Amino acid sequence: MSDTPDRLPPLNALRAFEAAARRLSFTQAAEELNVTPGAISQQIRQLEDFAGTPLFKRTGRSVLLTDAAQASLPLVREAFERIAEAGRIMQAPARKGRVMVSSAPSFAAKWLAPRLEKFHRTNEGIEAWISADMSLTDFNTADADLAIRYGRGNYDGLKSEKLLDETVLPVCSPRLLEGPDAIRRPEDLKHHTLLHDESSENDPSCPDWASWLKAHGVAGVDGTKGPRFNQGILVIESAAAGRGVALAKQAIAANDIAAGRLVAPFASGSTPIDFGYWLVWPKGRHLTADVRAFIKWIKDEAASSEVVGV
């Protein structure tokens, strides 16, 4: 019996296979790997020669996986994740003193960034770098140690820990509590512009103005009118400038309420929602001491935060 170890498949061909199998498209795989579709086809043929069996069924412009491809794909993905993690461990000495955190822009600007001075003051020698992006972090390609996601906390392949619950409440500039059209009760909203947060996160439990007004028994106010914004930070800034009343996420509005730029005019106006903020990172990832220090700090910071009303 030969003691020669099993011959390994070609790495570049495996990368092409994983990308093409995940996207079910040679063209999209080529775009992802920054090569030509012809190069992808050539690498797939090389891998099929190695396997001795077809991996894709070509049907016109689309492709389907064969039984052999479907059976091997999860193992290939896991292998690349382990290789990436090995690379991160190799780079750990060079990354010492740095923690990269990915977050949506509104949460990064309004909740996280104002608190970072506390982290740096109590964790000398560690720099927290924030990457603000609307898209979900792909830990296979992004240089991120962890991410903060808004949702229910169920993410395939990721470990998640709850950071903050979320509520929605009306907020406005303190100036709108004065004058002949001063806001005293929800019915007074008919004299003011309603600002709408239409962020990309889709939480079915999150009320819009129409449902909030209905739930509070408010008549005579059209909850469908008013400008719309695709990021929570834009809603907050518009409300703080006195341009109307926003139905805002509490975590995004909390600092401006505490600073007096915003007020919450209705004591019973907040509505709990299903989504919250979660710390996430790949399962099995080695967390450095610096990353663990950041996780402890941000969880303590979240636990000490609270809704500030009027």
CSV table of C-alpha atoms in Angstrom, one decimal, residues 56-255:
chain,number,residue,atom,x,y,z
A,56,PHE,CA,-22.3,21.4,-13.3
A,57,LYS,CA,-25.2,20.8,-15.7
A,58,ARG,CA,-25.2,23.5,-18.3
A,59,THR,CA,-28.7,24.5,-19.3
A,60,GLY,CA,-28.5,27.5,-21.7
A,61,ARG,CA,-27.3,30.5,-19.8
A,62,SER,CA,-27.7,29.0,-16.4
A,63,VAL,CA,-26.0,26.1,-14.6
A,64,LEU,CA,-27.2,23.6,-12.0
A,65,LEU,CA,-25.1,21.5,-9.6
A,66,THR,CA,-24.6,17.8,-10.0
A,67,ASP,CA,-25.0,15.5,-7.1
A,68,ALA,CA,-21.2,15.4,-6.6
A,69,ALA,CA,-21.1,19.2,-6.5
A,70,GLN,CA,-23.9,19.5,-4.0
A,71,ALA,CA,-22.3,17.0,-1.7
A,72,SER,CA,-18.9,18.6,-1.8
A,73,LEU,CA,-19.8,22.3,-1.7
A,74,PRO,CA,-20.4,22.6,2.1
A,75,LEU,CA,-17.0,21.1,2.7
A,76,VAL,CA,-15.3,23.4,0.2
A,77,ARG,CA,-17.0,26.4,1.9
A,78,GLU,CA,-15.9,25.2,5.3
A,79,ALA,CA,-12.3,24.7,4.1
A,80,PHE,CA,-12.1,28.2,2.8
A,81,GLU,CA,-13.5,29.6,6.0
A,82,ARG,CA,-10.8,27.6,7.9
A,83,ILE,CA,-8.0,28.9,5.6
A,84,ALA,CA,-9.2,32.4,6.1
A,85,GLU,CA,-9.3,32.0,9.8
A,86,ALA,CA,-5.7,30.5,9.7
A,87,GLY,CA,-4.6,33.6,7.8
A,88,ARG,CA,-6.2,35.8,10.5
A,89,ILE,CA,-4.4,33.9,13.2
A,90,MET,CA,-1.1,34.3,11.3
A,91,GLN,CA,-1.7,38.1,11.1
A,92,ALA,CA,-2.7,38.5,14.7
A,93,PRO,CA,0.6,40.0,15.8
A,94,ALA,CA,0.4,42.6,13.1
A,95,ARG,CA,-3.2,43.4,14.0
A,96,LYS,CA,-2.5,43.8,17.7
A,97,GLY,CA,-3.9,47.0,19.0
A,98,ARG,CA,-6.6,47.3,16.4
A,99,VAL,CA,-10.3,46.2,16.3
A,100,MET,CA,-12.3,46.6,13.1
A,101,VAL,CA,-16.1,46.9,13.6
A,102,SER,CA,-18.6,47.0,10.8
A,103,SER,CA,-21.9,48.8,11.4
A,104,ALA,CA,-24.7,50.5,9.5
A,105,PRO,CA,-24.0,54.3,9.0
A,106,SER,CA,-26.8,55.6,11.2
A,107,PHE,CA,-26.0,53.4,14.2
A,108,ALA,CA,-22.3,54.0,13.7
A,109,ALA,CA,-22.7,57.8,13.6
A,110,LYS,CA,-25.4,58.3,16.2
A,111,TRP,CA,-24.7,55.6,18.8
A,112,LEU,CA,-21.3,54.1,18.4
A,113,ALA,CA,-19.0,56.9,17.3
A,114,PRO,CA,-19.9,59.3,20.2
A,115,ARG,CA,-19.0,56.6,22.7
A,116,LEU,CA,-15.6,55.6,21.3
A,117,GLU,CA,-13.7,58.1,23.3
A,118,LYS,CA,-14.7,56.2,26.4
A,119,PHE,CA,-13.4,53.0,24.9
A,120,HIS,CA,-10.1,54.6,24.0
A,121,ARG,CA,-9.7,56.2,27.4
A,122,THR,CA,-10.2,53.0,29.2
A,123,ASN,CA,-8.4,50.7,26.8
A,124,GLU,CA,-5.1,52.4,26.0
A,125,GLY,CA,-3.2,50.7,23.2
A,126,ILE,CA,-6.3,49.5,21.4
A,127,GLU,CA,-7.7,51.5,18.5
A,128,ALA,CA,-11.3,50.8,17.4
A,129,TRP,CA,-11.8,51.3,13.6
A,130,ILE,CA,-15.4,51.7,12.4
A,131,SER,CA,-16.4,50.6,8.9
A,132,ALA,CA,-19.9,52.1,8.1
A,133,ASP,CA,-21.7,50.3,5.3
A,134,MET,CA,-25.3,49.6,4.4
A,135,SER,CA,-24.6,46.1,3.1
A,136,LEU,CA,-24.1,43.0,5.3
A,137,THR,CA,-20.6,42.2,6.2
A,138,ASP,CA,-19.1,39.2,4.3
A,139,PHE,CA,-16.6,37.9,6.8
A,140,ASN,CA,-14.9,35.8,4.1
A,141,THR,CA,-13.7,39.0,2.3
A,142,ALA,CA,-14.1,41.9,4.7
A,143,ASP,CA,-11.3,43.0,7.0
A,144,ALA,CA,-13.7,43.1,10.0
A,145,ASP,CA,-13.4,41.4,13.4
A,146,LEU,CA,-17.1,41.7,14.2
A,147,ALA,CA,-20.2,43.5,13.0
A,148,ILE,CA,-23.2,45.1,14.5
A,149,ARG,CA,-26.4,44.0,12.8
A,150,TYR,CA,-30.0,45.1,13.1
A,151,GLY,CA,-32.4,42.2,13.1
A,152,ARG,CA,-33.6,39.2,15.0
A,153,GLY,CA,-30.2,37.6,15.7
A,154,ASN,CA,-30.5,34.5,13.5
A,155,TYR,CA,-27.6,34.6,11.0
A,156,ASP,CA,-26.3,31.4,9.3
A,157,GLY,CA,-22.7,30.6,10.2
A,158,LEU,CA,-22.4,33.5,12.7
A,159,LYS,CA,-22.4,33.7,16.5
A,160,SER,CA,-24.6,36.5,17.7
A,161,GLU,CA,-25.0,38.2,21.1
A,162,LYS,CA,-27.8,40.7,21.8
A,163,LEU,CA,-26.5,44.3,22.2
A,164,LEU,CA,-29.6,46.4,22.4
A,165,ASP,CA,-33.4,46.2,22.1
A,166,GLU,CA,-35.1,48.8,20.0
A,167,THR,CA,-38.2,51.0,20.3
A,168,VAL,CA,-39.7,53.6,18.0
A,169,LEU,CA,-41.0,57.0,19.3
A,170,PRO,CA,-41.9,60.4,17.9
A,171,VAL,CA,-39.2,63.0,18.3
A,172,CYS,CA,-38.9,66.7,17.2
A,173,SER,CA,-37.0,69.9,17.9
A,174,PRO,CA,-37.8,71.6,21.2
A,175,ARG,CA,-38.9,74.6,19.1
A,176,LEU,CA,-42.0,72.7,18.0
A,177,LEU,CA,-43.2,72.6,21.6
A,178,GLU,CA,-43.6,76.4,21.5
A,179,GLY,CA,-45.8,78.8,19.6
A,180,PRO,CA,-49.4,78.8,18.4
A,181,ASP,CA,-49.1,75.3,16.9
A,182,ALA,CA,-47.2,73.8,19.9
A,183,ILE,CA,-47.2,70.1,20.2
A,184,ARG,CA,-49.0,69.1,23.4
A,185,ARG,CA,-50.9,65.9,22.3
A,186,PRO,CA,-50.8,63.6,19.3
A,187,GLU,CA,-53.7,65.4,17.6
A,188,ASP,CA,-51.5,68.5,17.3
A,189,LEU,CA,-49.4,66.6,14.7
A,190,LYS,CA,-51.9,67.8,12.1
A,191,HIS,CA,-50.1,71.2,12.2
A,192,HIS,CA,-46.7,69.7,11.5
A,193,THR,CA,-44.8,67.8,8.8
A,194,LEU,CA,-44.3,64.1,9.4
A,195,LEU,CA,-40.9,62.7,8.6
A,196,HIS,CA,-40.7,59.0,7.5
A,197,ASP,CA,-37.8,56.6,8.1
A,198,GLU,CA,-37.6,54.2,5.2
A,199,SER,CA,-34.3,52.5,6.0
A,200,SER,CA,-33.6,49.2,4.2
A,201,GLU,CA,-34.1,47.1,7.3
A,202,ASN,CA,-37.5,45.4,7.0
A,203,ASP,CA,-39.0,44.8,10.4
A,204,PRO,CA,-42.7,43.9,10.1
A,205,SER,CA,-43.2,44.9,13.8
A,206,CYS,CA,-41.9,48.5,13.2
A,207,PRO,CA,-44.8,51.0,12.9
A,208,ASP,CA,-45.0,53.6,10.3
A,209,TRP,CA,-46.8,56.9,10.9
A,210,ALA,CA,-50.1,55.6,9.7
A,211,SER,CA,-50.1,52.5,12.0
A,212,TRP,CA,-48.7,54.6,15.0
A,213,LEU,CA,-51.5,57.1,14.7
A,214,LYS,CA,-54.1,54.3,14.4
A,215,ALA,CA,-52.7,52.5,17.4
A,216,HIS,CA,-52.9,55.7,19.5
A,217,GLY,CA,-56.4,56.5,18.3
A,218,VAL,CA,-55.4,59.8,16.6
A,219,ALA,CA,-57.9,61.1,14.1
A,220,GLY,CA,-57.5,64.0,11.6
A,221,VAL,CA,-53.8,63.4,10.9
A,222,ASP,CA,-52.7,62.1,7.5
A,223,GLY,CA,-50.0,59.6,8.2
A,224,THR,CA,-49.1,59.1,4.6
A,225,LYS,CA,-47.8,62.5,3.8
A,226,GLY,CA,-44.3,63.9,4.4
A,227,PRO,CA,-40.8,63.4,3.1
A,228,ARG,CA,-39.1,60.0,3.3
A,229,PHE,CA,-35.5,59.2,4.0
A,230,ASN,CA,-33.5,55.9,3.4
A,231,GLN,CA,-31.3,56.3,6.5
A,232,GLY,CA,-32.3,56.9,10.1
A,233,ILE,CA,-29.6,59.6,10.5
A,234,LEU,CA,-31.2,61.7,7.9
A,235,VAL,CA,-34.5,61.5,9.6
A,236,ILE,CA,-32.9,62.5,12.9
A,237,GLU,CA,-31.1,65.5,11.5
A,238,SER,CA,-34.2,66.8,9.7
A,239,ALA,CA,-36.2,66.6,12.9
A,240,ALA,CA,-33.4,68.3,14.9
A,241,ALA,CA,-33.4,71.1,12.3
A,242,GLY,CA,-37.1,71.7,13.1
A,243,ARG,CA,-38.4,70.5,9.7
A,244,GLY,CA,-41.0,68.1,11.2
A,245,VAL,CA,-41.7,65.3,13.6
A,246,ALA,CA,-39.9,62.0,13.1
A,247,LEU,CA,-40.9,58.5,14.1
A,248,ALA,CA,-37.4,57.4,15.1
A,249,LYS,CA,-35.5,54.5,16.5
A,250,GLN,CA,-34.6,55.2,20.1
A,251,ALA,CA,-31.0,54.1,19.8
A,252,ILE,CA,-30.4,56.4,16.9
A,253,ALA,CA,-32.1,59.4,18.6
A,254,ALA,CA,-30.9,58.9,22.2
A,255,ASN,CA,-27.8,61.0,22.0
